[in-house]
Amino acid sequence: MQLDPLAVDAGVRLLALATIGSTNSEARRRAQRGERGPLWITAVTQTAGRGRMDRSWISPEGNLYASLLLSDPSSFERAPELAFVAALALRDAVAGEAPALAPQLAFKWPNDLLLAGEKCAGVLIEGDVDANRSAIVVIGIGVNCASHPLATAFPAADLRAHGAETTPLQLFRRLSATMWLRLTQWDRGRGFPAILGDWVAAAGGVGEEITVRNGTGEKHGRFVGLDQSGRLVLELRGGGIEKISAGDVFPFALNGGRAMPSGPG
Ligand code: BTN
């Protein structure tokens, strides 16, 4: 694995591992021992890869697994905005490496990357607070380059099956550059309106009927857009507006409008 020179010049470092439980967990472990980044940790395979909502992330060789450790990237309150920064960096990297696929890439709120309507990459952001009350953030990214899991709650895809032969090595190098560029655009939150604008421009499902699932149940309605802090604005079927901070989005039509089964992905 190699960083793009743009990232190297910005002072970013890289730790490229063969096998690890989870690059996110490793980054958080190192942060507890005093590492402050910016540091990318990559792995060829993960034995305990983790996804959002406590799901596992199956991590065979051939796909990309990478986590960026940042300390004090912004005030603690603004750190969740990194979900959109990371999604854009991920999309930029995939589109840069596989330009023919760019028109088929779209976001599923908050930061899944869809390829022709199926999930090809995901982001897991985790945060801790250090002894000085400053935020430690780990941005974990998994990209299905060569294979994708089957039997997922949301359909999955991989880049190779769509004709893109980009390797984890090539994709990571570009991601290290696009992430730095998007972090610079975000500017500790000052550039968040532009980040949200770019995200919405590439979002899937805006204006459509969706189901949002979280730990407490399901909500159905029309995906109106995002509010200024990135919450999903849902026009409820029964009337009224609800702003959603966390959850999984499914097109309502995906399962005939019935509740989705749970599972990885
Ligand atoms: C999702 O549920 O969509 C997020 C998946 C994030 C997976 C990546 S792979 C690298 C990093 N290490 C992990 O254990 N998870 C993230």
mmCIF file of C-alpha atoms and ligand atoms in Angstrom:
data_model
loop_
_atom_site.group_PDB
_atom_site.id
_atom_site.type_symbol
_atom_site.label_atom_id
_atom_site.label_comp_id
_atom_site.label_asym_id
_atom_site.label_seq_id
_atom_site.Cartn_x
_atom_site.Cartn_y
_atom_site.Cartn_z
ATOM 1 C CA MET A 1 0.000 0.000 0.000
ATOM 2 C CA GLN A 2 1.159 3.532 -0.684
ATOM 3 C CA LEU A 3 -0.105 6.991 0.095
ATOM 4 C CA ASP A 4 -0.608 9.566 -2.606
ATOM 5 C CA PRO A 5 2.131 12.267 -2.449
ATOM 6 C CA LEU A 6 -0.577 14.807 -1.608
ATOM 7 C CA ALA A 7 -1.309 12.924 1.622
ATOM 8 C CA VAL A 8 2.392 12.444 2.400
ATOM 9 C CA ASP A 9 2.995 16.178 1.992
ATOM 10 C CA ALA A 10 0.105 16.845 4.377
ATOM 11 C CA GLY A 11 1.863 14.761 7.058
ATOM 12 C CA VAL A 12 -0.345 11.686 6.797
ATOM 13 C CA ARG A 13 1.295 8.343 7.663
ATOM 14 C CA LEU A 14 0.453 4.762 6.704
ATOM 15 C CA LEU A 15 0.566 1.453 8.528
ATOM 16 C CA ALA A 16 -0.101 -1.348 6.037
ATOM 17 C CA LEU A 17 -0.893 -4.682 7.720
ATOM 18 C CA ALA A 18 -1.484 -8.158 6.321
ATOM 19 C CA THR A 19 -4.221 -9.469 8.618
ATOM 20 C CA ILE A 20 -5.861 -7.780 11.587
ATOM 21 C CA GLY A 21 -9.160 -8.160 13.401
ATOM 22 C CA SER A 22 -10.442 -4.760 12.339
ATOM 23 C CA THR A 23 -8.515 -1.729 11.103
ATOM 24 C CA ASN A 24 -10.972 0.489 13.024
ATOM 25 C CA SER A 25 -10.358 -1.396 16.257
ATOM 26 C CA GLU A 26 -6.600 -1.280 15.686
ATOM 27 C CA ALA A 27 -6.736 2.496 15.128
ATOM 28 C CA ARG A 28 -8.728 2.981 18.341
ATOM 29 C CA ARG A 29 -6.303 0.732 20.256
ATOM 30 C CA ARG A 30 -3.369 2.797 19.029
ATOM 31 C CA ALA A 31 -5.163 6.020 19.904
ATOM 32 C CA GLN A 32 -5.564 4.746 23.468
ATOM 33 C CA ARG A 33 -1.804 4.247 23.542
ATOM 34 C CA GLY A 34 -1.173 7.828 22.399
ATOM 35 C CA GLU A 35 -1.251 7.720 18.578
ATOM 36 C CA ARG A 36 -2.779 10.937 17.277
ATOM 37 C CA GLY A 37 -2.516 10.540 13.494
ATOM 38 C CA PRO A 38 -3.291 11.461 10.893
ATOM 39 C CA LEU A 39 -2.632 7.767 10.280
ATOM 40 C CA TRP A 40 -4.134 5.341 7.792
ATOM 41 C CA ILE A 41 -4.209 1.686 8.783
ATOM 42 C CA THR A 42 -4.896 -0.786 5.993
ATOM 43 C CA ALA A 43 -5.185 -4.559 5.959
ATOM 44 C CA VAL A 44 -5.244 -7.205 3.268
ATOM 45 C CA THR A 45 -7.836 -9.141 5.238
ATOM 46 C CA GLN A 46 -9.780 -8.610 8.461
ATOM 47 C CA THR A 47 -10.868 -11.412 10.746
ATOM 48 C CA ALA A 48 -13.404 -9.342 12.716
ATOM 49 C CA GLY A 49 -14.382 -6.549 10.334
ATOM 50 C CA ARG A 50 -17.222 -4.416 11.637
ATOM 51 C CA GLY A 51 -19.987 -2.517 9.888
ATOM 52 C CA ARG A 52 -22.568 0.029 10.975
ATOM 53 C CA MET A 53 -25.354 -0.948 13.387
ATOM 54 C CA ASP A 54 -23.210 -3.677 14.989
ATOM 55 C CA ARG A 55 -23.086 -5.773 11.842
ATOM 56 C CA SER A 56 -20.045 -7.744 10.754
ATOM 57 C CA TRP A 57 -18.144 -6.798 7.590
ATOM 58 C CA ILE A 58 -16.932 -9.906 5.806
ATOM 59 C CA SER A 59 -13.362 -9.141 4.726
ATOM 60 C CA PRO A 60 -11.720 -11.547 2.263
ATOM 61 C CA GLU A 61 -8.521 -10.730 0.369
ATOM 62 C CA GLY A 62 -9.066 -8.650 -2.766
ATOM 63 C CA ASN A 63 -11.210 -5.877 -1.269
ATOM 64 C CA LEU A 64 -10.087 -2.658 0.430
ATOM 65 C CA TYR A 65 -10.079 -2.236 4.220
ATOM 66 C CA ALA A 66 -8.721 1.050 5.486
ATOM 67 C CA SER A 67 -9.161 3.313 8.519
ATOM 68 C CA LEU A 68 -8.005 6.877 9.013
ATOM 69 C CA LEU A 69 -7.269 8.032 12.566
ATOM 70 C CA LEU A 70 -7.678 11.762 13.133
ATOM 71 C CA SER A 71 -7.380 13.689 16.351
ATOM 72 C CA ASP A 72 -9.293 16.875 16.974
ATOM 73 C CA PRO A 73 -10.572 17.141 13.367
ATOM 74 C CA SER A 74 -13.200 19.653 14.555
ATOM 75 C CA SER A 75 -15.243 20.464 17.626
ATOM 76 C CA PHE A 76 -16.808 17.298 19.024
ATOM 77 C CA GLU A 77 -20.308 18.395 17.920
ATOM 78 C CA ARG A 78 -19.246 18.718 14.291
ATOM 79 C CA ALA A 79 -17.465 15.352 14.059
ATOM 80 C CA PRO A 80 -20.578 13.509 12.729
ATOM 81 C CA GLU A 81 -20.310 15.684 9.604
ATOM 82 C CA LEU A 82 -17.343 13.495 8.683
ATOM 83 C CA ALA A 83 -19.847 10.865 7.540
ATOM 84 C CA PHE A 84 -20.554 13.018 4.480
ATOM 85 C CA VAL A 85 -16.934 14.078 3.992
ATOM 86 C CA ALA A 86 -15.874 10.425 3.941
ATOM 87 C CA ALA A 87 -18.685 9.404 1.601
ATOM 88 C CA LEU A 88 -17.638 12.045 -0.904
ATOM 89 C CA ALA A 89 -13.962 11.079 -0.673
ATOM 90 C CA LEU A 90 -14.929 7.451 -1.242
ATOM 91 C CA ARG A 91 -17.085 8.296 -4.247
ATOM 92 C CA ASP A 92 -14.344 10.533 -5.701
ATOM 93 C CA ALA A 93 -11.795 7.721 -5.359
ATOM 94 C CA VAL A 94 -13.989 5.049 -6.961
ATOM 95 C CA ALA A 95 -15.061 7.404 -9.757
ATOM 96 C CA GLY A 96 -11.420 8.361 -10.342
ATOM 97 C CA GLU A 97 -10.253 4.763 -10.567
ATOM 98 C CA ALA A 98 -13.254 3.513 -12.536
ATOM 99 C CA PRO A 99 -14.522 6.493 -14.575
ATOM 100 C CA ALA A 100 -16.875 4.328 -16.635
ATOM 101 C CA LEU A 101 -18.801 3.496 -13.464
ATOM 102 C CA ALA A 102 -19.099 7.095 -12.270
ATOM 103 C CA PRO A 103 -22.603 7.696 -13.680
ATOM 104 C CA GLN A 104 -23.894 4.652 -11.773
ATOM 105 C CA LEU A 105 -22.530 5.707 -8.369
ATOM 106 C CA ALA A 106 -24.912 7.182 -5.810
ATOM 107 C CA PHE A 107 -25.089 7.670 -2.040
ATOM 108 C CA LYS A 108 -27.502 5.956 0.265
ATOM 109 C CA TRP A 109 -27.881 7.984 3.445
ATOM 110 C CA PRO A 110 -25.740 8.536 5.318
ATOM 111 C CA ASN A 111 -22.639 7.117 3.679
ATOM 112 C CA ASP A 112 -23.153 3.898 1.745
ATOM 113 C CA LEU A 113 -21.903 3.974 -1.823
ATOM 114 C CA LEU A 114 -24.221 2.327 -4.327
ATOM 115 C CA LEU A 115 -23.238 1.040 -7.736
ATOM 116 C CA ALA A 116 -26.209 0.577 -10.047
ATOM 117 C CA GLY A 117 -28.426 0.558 -6.949
ATOM 118 C CA GLU A 118 -26.400 -2.022 -4.999
ATOM 119 C CA LYS A 119 -24.002 -1.378 -2.143
ATOM 120 C CA CYS A 120 -20.337 -1.554 -3.162
ATOM 121 C CA ALA A 121 -18.725 0.268 -0.230
ATOM 122 C CA GLY A 122 -19.464 1.428 3.296
ATOM 123 C CA VAL A 123 -18.104 3.752 5.956
ATOM 124 C CA LEU A 124 -17.938 3.177 9.702
ATOM 125 C CA ILE A 125 -17.087 6.263 11.741
ATOM 126 C CA GLU A 126 -16.234 5.855 15.388
ATOM 127 C CA GLY A 127 -15.294 8.477 17.934
ATOM 128 C CA ASP A 128 -13.680 8.638 21.334
ATOM 129 C CA VAL A 129 -12.723 11.511 23.595
ATOM 130 C CA ASP A 130 -9.202 11.743 24.965
ATOM 131 C CA ALA A 131 -8.094 12.985 28.391
ATOM 132 C CA ASN A 132 -8.018 16.586 27.087
ATOM 133 C CA ARG A 133 -11.645 16.296 25.908
ATOM 134 C CA SER A 134 -10.619 16.450 22.264
ATOM 135 C CA ALA A 135 -12.182 14.161 19.716
ATOM 136 C CA ILE A 136 -10.422 11.103 18.335
ATOM 137 C CA VAL A 137 -12.166 9.975 15.160
ATOM 138 C CA VAL A 138 -11.637 6.824 13.129
ATOM 139 C CA ILE A 139 -13.033 6.756 9.597
ATOM 140 C CA GLY A 140 -13.214 3.138 8.429
ATOM 141 C CA ILE A 141 -13.829 2.352 4.789
ATOM 142 C CA GLY A 142 -14.528 -0.955 3.103
ATOM 143 C CA VAL A 143 -14.798 -1.268 -0.671
ATOM 144 C CA ASN A 144 -15.894 -4.399 -2.521
ATOM 145 C CA CYS A 145 -13.274 -4.401 -5.279
ATOM 146 C CA ALA A 146 -13.217 -8.072 -6.254
ATOM 147 C CA SER A 147 -16.099 -9.741 -4.414
ATOM 148 C CA HIS A 148 -19.199 -8.964 -2.405
ATOM 149 C CA PRO A 149 -21.132 -10.793 0.294
ATOM 150 C CA LEU A 150 -24.295 -12.656 -0.595
ATOM 151 C CA ALA A 151 -27.567 -12.725 1.327
ATOM 152 C CA THR A 152 -27.280 -9.191 2.679
ATOM 153 C CA ALA A 153 -30.265 -7.156 3.832
ATOM 154 C CA PHE A 154 -29.494 -4.629 1.115
ATOM 155 C CA PRO A 155 -28.224 -5.991 -2.240
ATOM 156 C CA ALA A 156 -24.425 -5.818 -2.600
ATOM 157 C CA ALA A 157 -22.121 -5.375 -5.597
ATOM 158 C CA ASP A 158 -18.423 -5.302 -6.414
ATOM 159 C CA LEU A 159 -16.423 -3.207 -8.831
ATOM 160 C CA ARG A 160 -14.923 -6.132 -10.743
ATOM 161 C CA ALA A 161 -18.327 -7.609 -11.575
ATOM 162 C CA HIS A 162 -19.129 -4.268 -13.208
ATOM 163 C CA GLY A 163 -15.972 -4.350 -15.315
ATOM 164 C CA ALA A 164 -13.583 -2.275 -13.162
ATOM 165 C CA GLU A 165 -10.285 -4.016 -12.432
ATOM 166 C CA THR A 166 -9.048 -1.511 -9.841
ATOM 167 C CA THR A 167 -7.029 -3.106 -7.031
ATOM 168 C CA PRO A 168 -7.137 -2.210 -3.313
ATOM 169 C CA LEU A 169 -3.645 -0.777 -3.781
ATOM 170 C CA GLN A 170 -4.654 1.609 -6.588
ATOM 171 C CA LEU A 171 -7.914 2.532 -4.919
ATOM 172 C CA PHE A 172 -6.308 3.221 -1.550
ATOM 173 C CA ARG A 173 -3.654 5.485 -3.038
ATOM 174 C CA ARG A 174 -6.337 7.578 -4.676
ATOM 175 C CA LEU A 175 -8.526 7.508 -1.557
ATOM 176 C CA SER A 176 -5.662 8.899 0.518
ATOM 177 C CA ALA A 177 -5.659 11.920 -1.817
ATOM 178 C CA THR A 178 -9.408 12.395 -2.170
ATOM 179 C CA MET A 179 -9.895 12.098 1.593
ATOM 180 C CA TRP A 180 -7.380 14.823 2.218
ATOM 181 C CA LEU A 181 -8.952 17.049 -0.432
ATOM 182 C CA ARG A 182 -12.446 16.589 1.031
ATOM 183 C CA LEU A 183 -11.157 17.177 4.589
ATOM 184 C CA THR A 184 -9.601 20.392 3.347
ATOM 185 C CA GLN A 185 -12.885 21.422 1.701
ATOM 186 C CA TRP A 186 -14.754 20.622 4.941
ATOM 187 C CA ASP A 187 -12.257 22.802 6.868
ATOM 188 C CA ARG A 188 -13.268 21.651 10.386
ATOM 189 C CA GLY A 189 -16.919 22.265 9.508
ATOM 190 C CA ARG A 190 -16.659 25.693 7.910
ATOM 191 C CA GLY A 191 -17.162 24.112 4.478
ATOM 192 C CA PHE A 192 -19.997 21.803 5.534
ATOM 193 C CA PRO A 193 -22.732 23.523 3.458
ATOM 194 C CA ALA A 194 -20.727 22.820 0.283
ATOM 195 C CA ILE A 195 -20.054 19.243 1.421
ATOM 196 C CA LEU A 196 -23.782 18.667 1.981
ATOM 197 C CA GLY A 197 -24.564 20.224 -1.409
ATOM 198 C CA ASP A 198 -22.137 17.855 -3.145
ATOM 199 C CA TRP A 199 -23.562 14.901 -1.224
ATOM 200 C CA VAL A 200 -27.169 15.717 -2.129
ATOM 201 C CA ALA A 201 -26.214 16.152 -5.785
ATOM 202 C CA ALA A 202 -25.086 12.513 -5.852
ATOM 203 C CA ALA A 203 -27.721 11.064 -3.520
ATOM 204 C CA GLY A 204 -30.078 8.310 -4.561
ATOM 205 C CA GLY A 205 -33.717 8.179 -3.611
ATOM 206 C CA VAL A 206 -34.432 11.865 -2.960
ATOM 207 C CA GLY A 207 -38.158 12.448 -3.444
ATOM 208 C CA GLU A 208 -38.899 8.720 -3.273
ATOM 209 C CA GLU A 209 -40.760 6.534 -0.811
ATOM 210 C CA ILE A 210 -38.365 4.906 1.651
ATOM 211 C CA THR A 211 -38.304 2.817 4.789
ATOM 212 C CA VAL A 212 -35.901 3.790 7.563
ATOM 213 C CA ARG A 213 -34.991 1.112 10.072
ATOM 214 C CA ASN A 214 -33.167 1.629 13.325
ATOM 215 C CA GLY A 215 -32.918 -0.190 16.625
ATOM 216 C CA THR A 216 -36.383 0.892 17.657
ATOM 217 C CA GLY A 217 -38.382 0.045 14.542
ATOM 218 C CA GLU A 218 -39.311 1.225 11.072
ATOM 219 C CA LYS A 219 -40.631 4.456 9.616
ATOM 220 C CA HIS A 220 -42.103 4.918 6.160
ATOM 221 C CA GLY A 221 -42.329 8.115 4.181
ATOM 222 C CA ARG A 222 -40.892 10.265 1.437
ATOM 223 C CA PHE A 223 -37.186 11.174 1.513
ATOM 224 C CA VAL A 224 -37.439 14.961 1.195
ATOM 225 C CA GLY A 225 -33.745 15.796 1.629
ATOM 226 C CA LEU A 226 -31.311 16.653 4.417
ATOM 227 C CA ASP A 227 -31.457 19.370 7.036
ATOM 228 C CA GLN A 228 -28.461 21.623 7.587
ATOM 229 C CA SER A 229 -26.824 19.193 9.986
ATOM 230 C CA GLY A 230 -27.222 16.221 7.641
ATOM 231 C CA ARG A 231 -30.246 14.585 9.270
ATOM 232 C CA LEU A 232 -32.550 12.788 6.856
ATOM 233 C CA VAL A 233 -35.860 14.630 6.483
ATOM 234 C CA LEU A 234 -38.735 12.188 6.150
ATOM 235 C CA GLU A 235 -42.256 13.248 5.208
ATOM 236 C CA LEU A 236 -44.258 10.656 7.095
ATOM 237 C CA ARG A 237 -47.024 8.768 5.379
ATOM 238 C CA GLY A 238 -49.474 9.716 8.068
ATOM 239 C CA GLY A 239 -48.485 13.386 7.802
ATOM 240 C CA GLY A 240 -45.796 15.389 9.528
ATOM 241 C CA ILE A 241 -42.037 15.611 9.172
ATOM 242 C CA GLU A 242 -39.468 13.582 11.071
ATOM 243 C CA LYS A 243 -35.733 14.209 11.145
ATOM 244 C CA ILE A 244 -33.710 11.030 11.388
ATOM 245 C CA SER A 245 -30.220 10.955 12.923
ATOM 246 C CA ALA A 246 -29.402 7.248 12.554
ATOM 247 C CA GLY A 247 -30.745 4.274 10.679
ATOM 248 C CA ASP A 248 -30.703 2.166 7.538
ATOM 249 C CA VAL A 249 -32.539 3.348 4.458
ATOM 250 C CA PHE A 250 -34.317 1.007 2.053
ATOM 251 C CA PRO A 251 -36.316 1.902 -1.008
ATOM 252 C CA PHE A 252 -39.872 1.110 0.021
ATOM 253 C CA ALA A 253 -40.381 -0.938 -3.121
ATOM 254 C CA LEU A 254 -37.342 -3.174 -2.484
ATOM 255 C CA ASN A 255 -39.267 -5.753 -0.510
ATOM 256 C CA GLY A 256 -42.752 -5.146 -1.775
ATOM 257 C CA GLY A 257 -43.174 -2.553 0.957
ATOM 258 C CA ARG A 258 -42.782 -5.180 3.683
ATOM 259 C CA ALA A 259 -40.309 -5.126 6.570
ATOM 260 C CA MET A 260 -36.788 -6.137 5.540
ATOM 261 C CA PRO A 261 -35.063 -9.166 7.044
ATOM 262 C CA SER A 262 -31.995 -8.348 9.132
ATOM 263 C CA GLY A 263 -28.472 -9.434 8.172
ATOM 264 C CA PRO A 264 -25.032 -8.128 7.279
ATOM 265 C CA GLY A 265 -24.457 -5.381 4.749
HETATM 266 C C1 BTN B 1 -21.008 -0.322 6.747
HETATM 267 O O1 BTN B 1 -21.682 -0.990 7.538
HETATM 268 O O2 BTN B 1 -21.437 -0.017 5.634
HETATM 269 C C2 BTN B 1 -19.631 0.144 7.120
HETATM 270 C C3 BTN B 1 -18.585 -0.864 6.758
HETATM 271 C C4 BTN B 1 -17.185 -0.405 7.133
HETATM 272 C C5 BTN B 1 -16.174 -1.492 6.934
HETATM 273 C C6 BTN B 1 -14.788 -0.975 7.125
HETATM 274 S S1 BTN B 1 -13.553 -2.101 6.535
HETATM 275 C C7 BTN B 1 -12.310 -1.132 7.291
HETATM 276 C C8 BTN B 1 -12.846 -0.692 8.631
HETATM 277 N N1 BTN B 1 -12.612 -1.719 9.628
HETATM 278 C C9 BTN B 1 -13.746 -2.234 10.086
HETATM 279 O O3 BTN B 1 -13.820 -3.133 10.942
HETATM 280 N N2 BTN B 1 -14.784 -1.661 9.494
HETATM 281 C C10 BTN B 1 -14.374 -0.656 8.556
#
